[in-house]
Amino acid sequence: MQNSFGRKKVILMFLLPAFIIYTLFVVVSVIWAGYYSLFDWSGVGDKTFLGIRNYVHLFTKDTIFWSTAAHTLVYTIICILIQVFGGLVFAIFLTRITRFRAGLQTLYYVPVVISSVAICQIFTKLLSVTPIGVINAVLSIFNPDLAFMEWISNDALSLPVAAFVEGYKYLGLYMVIFYAALIGVPKELEEAAIVDGANVVQQYLHVKIPYIRPVIVANCVLVLNGSLRSFDISYLLTKGGPGNSSELMSTYMYKQAFTSMKYGYGSAVAMAIVAICLIVGLVFRKITERGDEE
Amino acid sequence: MSRSTKKHIFAALKIIVAGVLLIFQVYPIFYVIMSSMKTTEDFRKLASYALPGSVNFSNYIKVFTTSPMVTYFKNSIIITVGVLIPLLLISFMAGFALSKIQFKGNKKVLSYFLLGLMLPFQVALIPLFTIFNKLNLLNTYPAVILPQIAFSLSYSIQLFYSFSKFLPDEIMEAAIIDGCTPFKTFFKIVFPMSTNSLLTVATMQGVFTWNDFINAYTFTRSTNMKTVTLGLNDFVGFMGTTDWGATFAAITVTVLPTFLFYFFTNKYMLGGLTAGAVKG
């Protein structure tokens, strides 16, 4: 097989189509954005060469960018808590039930297949104040004041609410991955733990969860990557507001370019996002690799 | 407490937890479908969590008569198919070659493709927008389809790479000995053997493409090019604050296709995730 498939021409035929499209649209685009980031440009007319002045401004004067970076960090932490911990709890629960397991798994996954536009609309209505939405209506049973609780237009809450909705949408995805990992834990390990007198909680804490540690780390990387570049929920649910309270790096970049027509500056923000994503991704990959060697 | 009472309590607890989790995950969609059948009267008089006074589909009629929903569906179908067919073909070829053929630089090429998993899609929007603008490609299908294929490649190649590891070499070797060219072996032997993997990637990427927002939002401006997701966004912007019933009907209309699709193919979608993430 190696003789027949291993020829240069064959390898090229298999790899070239993907290589060309990927390079042209993904890699060249990023490099191109790097080129734009050196200019002052509104998308039409002449570009004015600025050198690194966009970056100097971004790193020294642009306080909004740094607040969006902080928001992205908070957003990512909330998403990791919901998706990784929530997903793990859902998955552990699934392994404990005997009947309707496949059906429940299918239904628990439902939010993942709903588009962000629809999810945001649904939550806008659920969290509505006028008329009183389901969540406030239910909360007001316990405390009547909560009927008028603002969620989305409250600058202290809009960021956590957006992060919660994002976490909620993708929780099912991580549940499925954890579930597959948990049922892959060798039966002998569980039996050995039972012989040693471990109860159910101890089995999970000391045997199963340590065994699937690589999957937990891998999921953290996935959530991290997903949250660092998440866009839809903040853009659609809270519109980044009120004020800039739920603006993320990616929505800030988008608005700089396509709303304020600052293509050059928007590109500089984009490059900062790429740098942050790559650094975080590579650092995490290093940690994962070290974990695998143990 | 006797052993059997304890057992019963645990069984009951499990049912309760299963129910709570189910409500948490499924209630929003149940709420949307119920609300889509409410009349304006119902919205004014009933509590938000109440069921509709009667079953009526007038909101649905309104959605289809006041918005070009049919055009939106046509566009979404064209774009989803237009993304899936080339994407599956080229990512399968690349993933298969990277996993089955040993050559110098093999690992490097794989890492090059997987780098895309860490790159945020939004970064490419500015350059692509200006290029498409210059080439007069904005508001065309290729402007939505091509970037989507390119940015889905990393993940699809990773999945096909993991799947291909499990293909037995012997069958391909036998085909080669019988005189098949590598291309013929791939299309006549490997392709039919891999229907499960193909369906897995197709269902996952199909749902992602159908639900895409930012890509279509950036590269299309005219109404007759809009997709279902964008159409929903517009419809809500237009009707959202005044006509809740129609808004809920519009959400239901856009969500139902992915839903039905998912319930028929969930075996592949859930299977693909685990294969891609656990073994990847």
GROMACS .gro file of C-alpha atoms in nm, chain B residues 7 14 44 56 97 112-113 122-123 147 159 167 183 217 234 243 252 266 274:
model
   19
  301LYS     CA    1  -3.308   0.128   4.701
  308LYS     CA    2  -3.286   0.939   4.015
  338ARG     CA    3  -5.215   3.986   2.743
  350ASN     CA    4  -5.429   2.794   1.659
  391ALA     CA    5  -0.407   1.045   0.348
  406TYR     CA    6  -0.075   2.291   1.013
  407PHE     CA    7  -0.437   2.192   0.950
  416GLN     CA    8  -1.394   3.655   1.305
  417VAL     CA    9  -1.032   3.751   1.228
  441PRO     CA   10  -1.512   3.059   0.406
  453LEU     CA   11  -1.243   1.360   1.269
  461LEU     CA   12  -0.979   0.122   0.849
  477PHE     CA   13  -0.779   0.703  -0.647
  511TYR     CA   14  -2.454   3.811   0.837
  528ASP     CA   15  -3.464   4.016   1.078
  537ASP     CA   16  -4.597   4.055   1.789
  546THR     CA   17  -4.029   2.729   1.581
  560ASN     CA   18  -2.846   1.169   1.655
  568THR     CA   19  -1.696   1.109   2.109
   0.00000   0.00000   0.00000
